[in-house]
CSV table of C-alpha atoms in Angstrom, one decimal:
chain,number,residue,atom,x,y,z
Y,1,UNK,CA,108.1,89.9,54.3
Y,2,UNK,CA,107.0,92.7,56.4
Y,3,UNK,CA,109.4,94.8,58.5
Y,4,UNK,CA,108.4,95.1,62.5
Y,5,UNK,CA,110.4,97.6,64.3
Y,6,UNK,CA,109.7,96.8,68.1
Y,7,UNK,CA,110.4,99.9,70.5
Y,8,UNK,CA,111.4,98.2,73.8
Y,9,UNK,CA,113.5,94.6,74.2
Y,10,UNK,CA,111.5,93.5,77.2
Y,11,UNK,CA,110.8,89.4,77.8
Y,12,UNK,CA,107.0,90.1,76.0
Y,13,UNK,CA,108.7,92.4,73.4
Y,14,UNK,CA,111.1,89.8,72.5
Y,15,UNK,CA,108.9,87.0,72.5
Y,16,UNK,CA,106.5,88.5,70.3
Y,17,UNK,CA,109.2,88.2,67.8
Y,18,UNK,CA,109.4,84.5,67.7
Y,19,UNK,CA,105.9,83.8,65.6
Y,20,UNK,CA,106.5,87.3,63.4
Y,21,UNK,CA,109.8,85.1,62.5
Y,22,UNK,CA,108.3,82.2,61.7
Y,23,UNK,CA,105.8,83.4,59.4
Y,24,UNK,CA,109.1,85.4,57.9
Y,25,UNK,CA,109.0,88.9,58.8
Y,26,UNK,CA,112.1,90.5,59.3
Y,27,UNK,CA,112.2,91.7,63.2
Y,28,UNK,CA,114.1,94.6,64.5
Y,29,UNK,CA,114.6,94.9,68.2
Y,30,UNK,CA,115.2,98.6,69.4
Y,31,UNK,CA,116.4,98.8,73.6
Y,32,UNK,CA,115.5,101.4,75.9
Y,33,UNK,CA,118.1,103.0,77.8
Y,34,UNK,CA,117.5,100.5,80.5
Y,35,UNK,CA,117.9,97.6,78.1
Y,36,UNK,CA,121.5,98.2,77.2
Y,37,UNK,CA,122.7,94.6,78.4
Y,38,UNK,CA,119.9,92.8,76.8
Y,39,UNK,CA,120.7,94.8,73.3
Y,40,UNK,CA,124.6,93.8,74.1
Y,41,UNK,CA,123.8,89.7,74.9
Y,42,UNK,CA,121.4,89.7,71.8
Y,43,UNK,CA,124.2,91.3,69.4
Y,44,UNK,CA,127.2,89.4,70.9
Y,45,UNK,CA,125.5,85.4,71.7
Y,46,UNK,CA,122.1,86.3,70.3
Y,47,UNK,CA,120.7,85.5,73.5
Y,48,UNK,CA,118.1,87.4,75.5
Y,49,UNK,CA,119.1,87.3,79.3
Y,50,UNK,CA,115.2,87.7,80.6
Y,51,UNK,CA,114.0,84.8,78.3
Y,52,UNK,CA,117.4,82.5,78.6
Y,53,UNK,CA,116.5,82.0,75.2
Y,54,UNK,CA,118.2,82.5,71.8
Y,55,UNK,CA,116.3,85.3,69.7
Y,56,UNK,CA,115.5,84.6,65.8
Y,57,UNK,CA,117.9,84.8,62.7
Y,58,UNK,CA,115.7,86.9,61.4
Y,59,UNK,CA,115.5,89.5,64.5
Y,60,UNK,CA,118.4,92.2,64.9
Y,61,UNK,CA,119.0,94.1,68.0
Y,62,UNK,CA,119.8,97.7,68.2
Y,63,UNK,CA,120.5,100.3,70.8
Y,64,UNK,CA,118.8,103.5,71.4
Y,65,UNK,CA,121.1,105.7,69.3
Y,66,UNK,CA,120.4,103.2,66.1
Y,67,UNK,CA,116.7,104.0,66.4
Y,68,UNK,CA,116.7,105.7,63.4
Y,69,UNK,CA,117.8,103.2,61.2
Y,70,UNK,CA,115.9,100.6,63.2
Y,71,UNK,CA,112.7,102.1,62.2
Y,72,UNK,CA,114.2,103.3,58.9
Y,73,UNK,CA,111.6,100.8,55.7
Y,74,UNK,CA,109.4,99.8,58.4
Y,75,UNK,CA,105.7,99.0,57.8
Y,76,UNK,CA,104.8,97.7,61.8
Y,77,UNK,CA,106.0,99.4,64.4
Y,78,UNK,CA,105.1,97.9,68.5
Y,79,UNK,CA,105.5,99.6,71.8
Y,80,UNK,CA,107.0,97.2,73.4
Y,81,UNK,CA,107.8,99.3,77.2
Y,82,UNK,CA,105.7,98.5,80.0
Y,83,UNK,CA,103.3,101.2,81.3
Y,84,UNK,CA,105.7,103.4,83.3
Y,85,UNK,CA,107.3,103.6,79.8
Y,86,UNK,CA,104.6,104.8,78.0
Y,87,UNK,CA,104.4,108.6,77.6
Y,88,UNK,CA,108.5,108.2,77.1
Y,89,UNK,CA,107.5,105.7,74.0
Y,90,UNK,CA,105.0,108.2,72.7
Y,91,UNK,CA,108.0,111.0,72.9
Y,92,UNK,CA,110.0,108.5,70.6
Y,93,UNK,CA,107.7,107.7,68.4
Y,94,UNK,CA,107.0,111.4,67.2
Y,95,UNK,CA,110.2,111.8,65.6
Y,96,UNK,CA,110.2,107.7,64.1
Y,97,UNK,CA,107.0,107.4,62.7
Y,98,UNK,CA,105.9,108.0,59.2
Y,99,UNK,CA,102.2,108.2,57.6
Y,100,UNK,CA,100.7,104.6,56.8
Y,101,UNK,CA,103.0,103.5,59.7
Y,102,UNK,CA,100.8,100.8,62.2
Y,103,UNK,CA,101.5,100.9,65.8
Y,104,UNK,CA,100.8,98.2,68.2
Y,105,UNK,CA,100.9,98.7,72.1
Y,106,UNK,CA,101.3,96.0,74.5
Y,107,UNK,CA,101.7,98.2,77.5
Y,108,UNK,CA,98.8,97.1,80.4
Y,109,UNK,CA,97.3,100.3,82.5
Y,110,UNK,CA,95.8,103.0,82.7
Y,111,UNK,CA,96.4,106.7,83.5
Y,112,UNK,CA,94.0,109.0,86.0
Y,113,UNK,CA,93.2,112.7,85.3
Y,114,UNK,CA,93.1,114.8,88.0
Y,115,UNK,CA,89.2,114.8,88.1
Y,116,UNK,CA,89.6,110.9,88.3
Y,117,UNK,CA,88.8,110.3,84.3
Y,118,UNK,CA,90.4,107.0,83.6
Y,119,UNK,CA,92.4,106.7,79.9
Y,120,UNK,CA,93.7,103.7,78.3
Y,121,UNK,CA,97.4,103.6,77.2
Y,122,UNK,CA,96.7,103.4,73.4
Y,123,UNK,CA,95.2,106.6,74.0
Y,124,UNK,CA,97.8,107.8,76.0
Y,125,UNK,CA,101.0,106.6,73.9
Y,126,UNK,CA,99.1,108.2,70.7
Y,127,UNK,CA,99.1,111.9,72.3
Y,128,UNK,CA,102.6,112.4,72.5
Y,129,UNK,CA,102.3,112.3,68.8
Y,130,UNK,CA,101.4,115.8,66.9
Y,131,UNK,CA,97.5,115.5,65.7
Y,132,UNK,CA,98.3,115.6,62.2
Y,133,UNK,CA,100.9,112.9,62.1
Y,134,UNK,CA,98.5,110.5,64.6
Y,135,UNK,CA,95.6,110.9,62.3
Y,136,UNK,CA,97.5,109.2,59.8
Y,137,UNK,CA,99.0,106.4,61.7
Y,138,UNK,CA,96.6,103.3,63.0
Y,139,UNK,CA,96.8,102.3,66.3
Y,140,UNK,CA,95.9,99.0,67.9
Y,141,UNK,CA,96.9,97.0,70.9
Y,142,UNK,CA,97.6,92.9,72.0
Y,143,UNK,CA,96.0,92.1,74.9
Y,144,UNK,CA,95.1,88.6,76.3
Y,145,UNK,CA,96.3,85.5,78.3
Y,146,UNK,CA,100.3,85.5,77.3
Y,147,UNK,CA,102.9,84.6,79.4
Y,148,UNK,CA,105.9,85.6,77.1
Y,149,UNK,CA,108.3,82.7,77.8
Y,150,UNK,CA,105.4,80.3,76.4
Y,151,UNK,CA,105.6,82.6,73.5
Y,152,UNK,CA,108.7,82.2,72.8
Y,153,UNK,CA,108.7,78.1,73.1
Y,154,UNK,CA,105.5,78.0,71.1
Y,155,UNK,CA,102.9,77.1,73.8
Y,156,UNK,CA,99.6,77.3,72.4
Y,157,UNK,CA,98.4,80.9,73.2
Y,158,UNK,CA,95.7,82.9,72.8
Y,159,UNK,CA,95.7,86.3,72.2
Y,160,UNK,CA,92.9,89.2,71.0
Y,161,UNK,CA,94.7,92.0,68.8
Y,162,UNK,CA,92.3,94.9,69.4
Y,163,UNK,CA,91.3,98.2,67.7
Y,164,UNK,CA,89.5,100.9,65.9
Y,165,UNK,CA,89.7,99.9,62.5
Y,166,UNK,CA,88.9,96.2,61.6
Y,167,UNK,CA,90.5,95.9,58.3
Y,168,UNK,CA,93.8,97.4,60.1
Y,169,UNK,CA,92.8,94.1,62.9
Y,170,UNK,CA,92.8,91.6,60.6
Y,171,UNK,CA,95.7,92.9,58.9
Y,172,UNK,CA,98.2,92.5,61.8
Y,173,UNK,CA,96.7,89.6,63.2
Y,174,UNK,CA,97.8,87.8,59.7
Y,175,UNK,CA,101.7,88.9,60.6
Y,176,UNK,CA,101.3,87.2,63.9
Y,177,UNK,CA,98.9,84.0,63.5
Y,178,UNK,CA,100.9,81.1,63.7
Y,179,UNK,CA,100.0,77.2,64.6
Y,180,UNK,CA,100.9,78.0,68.2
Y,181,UNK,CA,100.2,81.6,68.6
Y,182,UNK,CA,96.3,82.3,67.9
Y,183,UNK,CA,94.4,85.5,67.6
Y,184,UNK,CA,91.3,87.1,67.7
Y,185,UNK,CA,90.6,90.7,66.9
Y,186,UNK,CA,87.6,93.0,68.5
Y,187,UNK,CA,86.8,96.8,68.1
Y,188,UNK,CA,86.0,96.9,71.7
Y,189,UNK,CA,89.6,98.9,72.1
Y,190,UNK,CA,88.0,100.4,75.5
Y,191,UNK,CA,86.6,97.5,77.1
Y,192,UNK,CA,89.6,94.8,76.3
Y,193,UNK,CA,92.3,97.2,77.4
Y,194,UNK,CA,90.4,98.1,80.5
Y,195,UNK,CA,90.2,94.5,81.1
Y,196,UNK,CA,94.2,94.3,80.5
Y,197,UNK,CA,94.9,97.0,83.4
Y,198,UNK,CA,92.5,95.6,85.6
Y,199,UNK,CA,93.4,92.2,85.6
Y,200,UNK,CA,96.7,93.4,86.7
Y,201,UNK,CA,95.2,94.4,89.9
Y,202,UNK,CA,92.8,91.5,90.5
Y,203,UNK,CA,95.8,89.0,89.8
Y,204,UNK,CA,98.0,91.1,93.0
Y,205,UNK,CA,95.0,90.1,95.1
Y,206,UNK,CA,94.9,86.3,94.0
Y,207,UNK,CA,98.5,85.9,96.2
Y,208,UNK,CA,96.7,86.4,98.9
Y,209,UNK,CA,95.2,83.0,99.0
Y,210,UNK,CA,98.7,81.7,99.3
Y,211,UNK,CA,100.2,84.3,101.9
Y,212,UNK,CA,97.1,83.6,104.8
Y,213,UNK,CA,98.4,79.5,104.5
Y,214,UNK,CA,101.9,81.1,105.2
Y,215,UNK,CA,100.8,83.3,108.4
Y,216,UNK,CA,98.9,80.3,109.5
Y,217,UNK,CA,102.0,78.3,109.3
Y,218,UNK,CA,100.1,75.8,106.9
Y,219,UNK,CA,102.1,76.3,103.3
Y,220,UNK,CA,101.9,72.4,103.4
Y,221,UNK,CA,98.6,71.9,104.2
Y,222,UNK,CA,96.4,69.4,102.2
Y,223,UNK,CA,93.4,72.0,102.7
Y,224,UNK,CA,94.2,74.6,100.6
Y,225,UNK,CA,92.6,77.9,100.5
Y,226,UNK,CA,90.8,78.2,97.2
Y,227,UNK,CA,87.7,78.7,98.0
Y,228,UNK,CA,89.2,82.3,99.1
Y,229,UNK,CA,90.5,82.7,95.7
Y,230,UNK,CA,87.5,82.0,93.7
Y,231,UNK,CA,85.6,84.6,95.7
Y,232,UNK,CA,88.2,87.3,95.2
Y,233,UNK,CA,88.5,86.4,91.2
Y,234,UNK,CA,84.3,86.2,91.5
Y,235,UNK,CA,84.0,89.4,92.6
Y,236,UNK,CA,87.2,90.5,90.3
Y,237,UNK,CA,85.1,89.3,87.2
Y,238,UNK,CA,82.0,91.1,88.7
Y,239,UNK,CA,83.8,94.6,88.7
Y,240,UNK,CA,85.1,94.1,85.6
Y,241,UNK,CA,81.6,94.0,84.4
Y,242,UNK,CA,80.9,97.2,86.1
Y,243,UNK,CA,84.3,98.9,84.6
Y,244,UNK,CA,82.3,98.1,81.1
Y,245,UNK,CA,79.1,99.9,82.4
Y,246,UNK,CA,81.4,103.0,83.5
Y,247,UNK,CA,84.0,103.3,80.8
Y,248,UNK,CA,81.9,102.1,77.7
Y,249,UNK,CA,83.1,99.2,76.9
Y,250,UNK,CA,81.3,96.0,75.2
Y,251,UNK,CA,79.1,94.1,78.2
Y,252,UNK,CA,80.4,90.8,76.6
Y,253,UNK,CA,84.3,91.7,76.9
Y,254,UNK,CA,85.1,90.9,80.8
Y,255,UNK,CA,83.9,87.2,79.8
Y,256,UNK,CA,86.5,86.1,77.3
Y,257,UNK,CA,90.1,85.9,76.6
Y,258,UNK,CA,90.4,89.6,77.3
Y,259,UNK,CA,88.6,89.6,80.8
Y,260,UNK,CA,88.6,86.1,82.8
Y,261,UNK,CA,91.2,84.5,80.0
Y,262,UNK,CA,93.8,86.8,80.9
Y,263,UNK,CA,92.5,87.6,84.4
Y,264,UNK,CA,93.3,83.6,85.0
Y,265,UNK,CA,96.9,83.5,83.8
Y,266,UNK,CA,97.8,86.7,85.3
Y,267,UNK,CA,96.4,85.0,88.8
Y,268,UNK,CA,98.2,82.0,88.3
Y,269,UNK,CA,102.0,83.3,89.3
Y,270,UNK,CA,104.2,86.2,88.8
Y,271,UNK,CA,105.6,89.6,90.6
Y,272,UNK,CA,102.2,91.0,91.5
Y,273,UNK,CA,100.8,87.7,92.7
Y,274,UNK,CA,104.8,87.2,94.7
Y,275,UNK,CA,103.7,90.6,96.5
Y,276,UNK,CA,100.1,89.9,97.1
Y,277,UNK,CA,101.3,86.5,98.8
Y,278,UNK,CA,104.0,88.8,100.9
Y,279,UNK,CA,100.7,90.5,102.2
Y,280,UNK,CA,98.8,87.8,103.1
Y,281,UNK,CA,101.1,86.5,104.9
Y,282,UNK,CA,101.0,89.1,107.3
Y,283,UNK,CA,103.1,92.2,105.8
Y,284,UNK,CA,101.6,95.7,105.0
Y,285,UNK,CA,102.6,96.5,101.0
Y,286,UNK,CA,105.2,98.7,102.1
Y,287,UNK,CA,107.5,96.2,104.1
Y,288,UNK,CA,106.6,93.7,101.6
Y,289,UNK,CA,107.9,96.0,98.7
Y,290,UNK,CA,111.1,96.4,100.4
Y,291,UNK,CA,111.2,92.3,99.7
Y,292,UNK,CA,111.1,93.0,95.9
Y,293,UNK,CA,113.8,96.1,95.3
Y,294,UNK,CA,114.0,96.9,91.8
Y,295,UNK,CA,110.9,94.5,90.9
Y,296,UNK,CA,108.2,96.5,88.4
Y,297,UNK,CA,105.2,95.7,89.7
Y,298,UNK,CA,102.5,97.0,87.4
Y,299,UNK,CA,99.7,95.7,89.2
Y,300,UNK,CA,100.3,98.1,92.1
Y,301,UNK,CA,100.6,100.8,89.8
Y,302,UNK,CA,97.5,100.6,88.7
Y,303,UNK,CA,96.0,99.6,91.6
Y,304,UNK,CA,97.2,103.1,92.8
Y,305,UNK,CA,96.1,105.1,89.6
Y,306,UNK,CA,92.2,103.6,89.0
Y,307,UNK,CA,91.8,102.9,92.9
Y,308,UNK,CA,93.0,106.3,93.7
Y,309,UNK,CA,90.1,107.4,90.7
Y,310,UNK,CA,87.1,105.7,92.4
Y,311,UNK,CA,86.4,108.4,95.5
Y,312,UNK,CA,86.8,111.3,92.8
Y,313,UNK,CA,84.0,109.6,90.6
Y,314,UNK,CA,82.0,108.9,94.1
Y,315,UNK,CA,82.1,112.3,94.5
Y,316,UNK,CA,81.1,113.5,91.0
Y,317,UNK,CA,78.5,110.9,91.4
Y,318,UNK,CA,79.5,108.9,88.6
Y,319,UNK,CA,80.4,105.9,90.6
Y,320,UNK,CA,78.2,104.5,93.2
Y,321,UNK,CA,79.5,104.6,97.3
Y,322,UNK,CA,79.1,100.8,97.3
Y,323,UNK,CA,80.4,100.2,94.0
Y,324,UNK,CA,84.0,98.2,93.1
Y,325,UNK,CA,84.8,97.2,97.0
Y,326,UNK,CA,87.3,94.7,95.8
Y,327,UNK,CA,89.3,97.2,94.3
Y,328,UNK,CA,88.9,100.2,96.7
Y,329,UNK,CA,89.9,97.7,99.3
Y,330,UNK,CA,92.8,96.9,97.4
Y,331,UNK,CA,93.9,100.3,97.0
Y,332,UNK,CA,93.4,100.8,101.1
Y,333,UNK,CA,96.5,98.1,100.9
Y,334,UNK,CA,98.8,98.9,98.3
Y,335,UNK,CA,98.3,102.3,98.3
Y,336,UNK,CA,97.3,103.6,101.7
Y,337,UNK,CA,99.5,100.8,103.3
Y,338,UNK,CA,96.5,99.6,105.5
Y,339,UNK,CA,96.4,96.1,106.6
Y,340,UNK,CA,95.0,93.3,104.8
Y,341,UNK,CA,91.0,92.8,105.9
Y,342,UNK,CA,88.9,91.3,103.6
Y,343,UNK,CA,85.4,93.4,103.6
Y,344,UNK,CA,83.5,89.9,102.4
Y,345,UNK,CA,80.1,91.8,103.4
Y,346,UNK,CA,80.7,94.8,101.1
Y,347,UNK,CA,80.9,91.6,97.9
Y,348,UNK,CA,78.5,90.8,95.0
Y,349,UNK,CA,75.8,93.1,96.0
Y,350,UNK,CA,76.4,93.0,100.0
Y,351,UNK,CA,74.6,89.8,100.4
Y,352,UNK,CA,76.7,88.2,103.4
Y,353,UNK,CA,74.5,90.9,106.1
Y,354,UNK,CA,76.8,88.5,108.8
Y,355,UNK,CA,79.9,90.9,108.6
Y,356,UNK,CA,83.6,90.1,107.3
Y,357,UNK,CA,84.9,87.0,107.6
């Protein structure tokens, strides 16, 4: 039995401890300061209120001020907070972590220098922790399609644990490989979690398909409008492809479970696709956020933070002025609250010469 110490109770978090369960591990849930309630429901009916779901016997809930002794004999420790929570997570971890410890991330984003570098959240989580302590602690990350509630019911899912060191790979991927919940590992940490922040933004875009049926007054309509949707995630898997070519990641990554796969189910429903439909029904992003108050939407985040990089690599001349129109144009939206105008021209090499459609 290994001992998983999970910083973070969210509905991914949480699910993640269903399969370490049934292979046995002992499971210790640790709650933010914004998970208070969720730590309370799971210590008093053993119930976690985002999943309507009862956690495992062999999962334990704690609250922030029990960290210690959460994390106290533990082999496997995982960031479980979302990207806003990262650097806070990273804080944490400095004081909790021990040489030999393994961390796992499942945070999706990335964060922008002021030059307009991009750096994945691994990365980002692991400098909050002094040099000589990180050095001595592996760090790896679980990417892929994964809706957390399937998870938890033991849909078949597939997932790619990635990472540095391959041994360390295949050693957490044995803690979590169930019947139901399959992985795959790759060294590629750059290119799959690159591919995990920008599918986020992508899969904001993919409501749009939906919202133009509802300004045309056709939500019903037999006609639907996926043929706009496979251009958008067309182009989406084409940029990803470029992201390789600019950040270093493997060519082949964009086109399997960590790319498309994941691209796919994040386009399929959820908050950033909810707010992408507001849009294209008509709303800028800003009276369309007002819709959603107190709804994280990590799509828009990063949408803001690589988006907002692109003209400060076009200006170092890193990135090309035609380069990534899909998700410049999706940053003149979200960000820069502009209307919604698909630039159809500007796609997969500028072949359309007839303008936007």
């Amino acid at each position: 039995m290994t001992t998983v110490s999970v910083l973070g109770s969210g509905i991914m978090a949480t699910a993640l401890a269903f399969p370490l369960a049934d292979n046995g591990h002992e499971v210790r849930l640790v709650g933010t300061h914004l998970d208070r309630e969720i730590i309370d429901s799971i210590k008093e009916e053993r119930v976690h209120p985002g999943l309507d779901l009862e956690v495992p016997e062999t999962a334990t809930a704690f609250q922030l001020e029990e960290v210690e002794e959460a994390f106290d004999g533990a082999e496997v420790v995982m960031s479980g907070v979302n990207s806003f929570g990262v650097r806070w997570a990273g804080e944490q971890l400095a004081s909790l972590l021990k040489p030999g410890m393994h961390v796992l991330s499942i945070a999706k984003g990335m964060e922008a220098k002021d030059n307009g570098d991009l750096r994945i959240l691994p990365e980002v989580l692991a400098t909050e922790v002094p040099e000589a302590l990180r050095e001595q602690v592996s760090w790896s990350a679980i990417a892929g399609p994964s809706i957390a509630g399937e998870v938890a019911v033991r849909r078949d899912t597939c997932v790619v644990f990635t990472g540095r060191d391959a041994g360390v790979l295949d050693e957490m991927s044995s803690l979590f490989r169930t019947p139901y919940y399959h992985v795959w590992t790759s060294t590629d940490l750059v290119g799959v979690e690159v591919c995990a922040a920008t599918k986020n933004c992508y899969a904001l875009g993919a409501g749009f398909m939906d919202g133009i049926l509802d300004r045309e007054g056709e939500s019903e309509a037999k006609y639907r409008n996926y043929d706009y949707g496979a251009a958008l995630f067309g182009q989406a898997t084409r940029e990803l492809g470029q992201f390789m070519e600019l950040l270093g990641g493997e060519p082949e990554t964009p086109y399997g479970l960590a790319g498309v796969g994941d691209m796919f189910v994040t386009s399929m429903g959820g908050r950033n696709v909810k707010v992408g439909r507001i849009v294209g029904s008509g709303l800028r992003f800003s009276e369309a956020r007002e819709q959603m108050p107190g709804v994280t939407l990590e799509g828009a985040a990063a949408i803001e933070v690589i988006g907002g990089a692109i003209p400060k690599l076009v200006e170092r001349g890193i990135v090309g002025q035609g380069d990534f129109p899909l998700m410049r144009h999706l940053h003149s939206v979200v960000a820069l609250d502009e209307q919604l105008d698909m630039p159809w021209s500007t796609f997969f090499g500028g072949e359309d010469r007839a303008g936007k459609g």
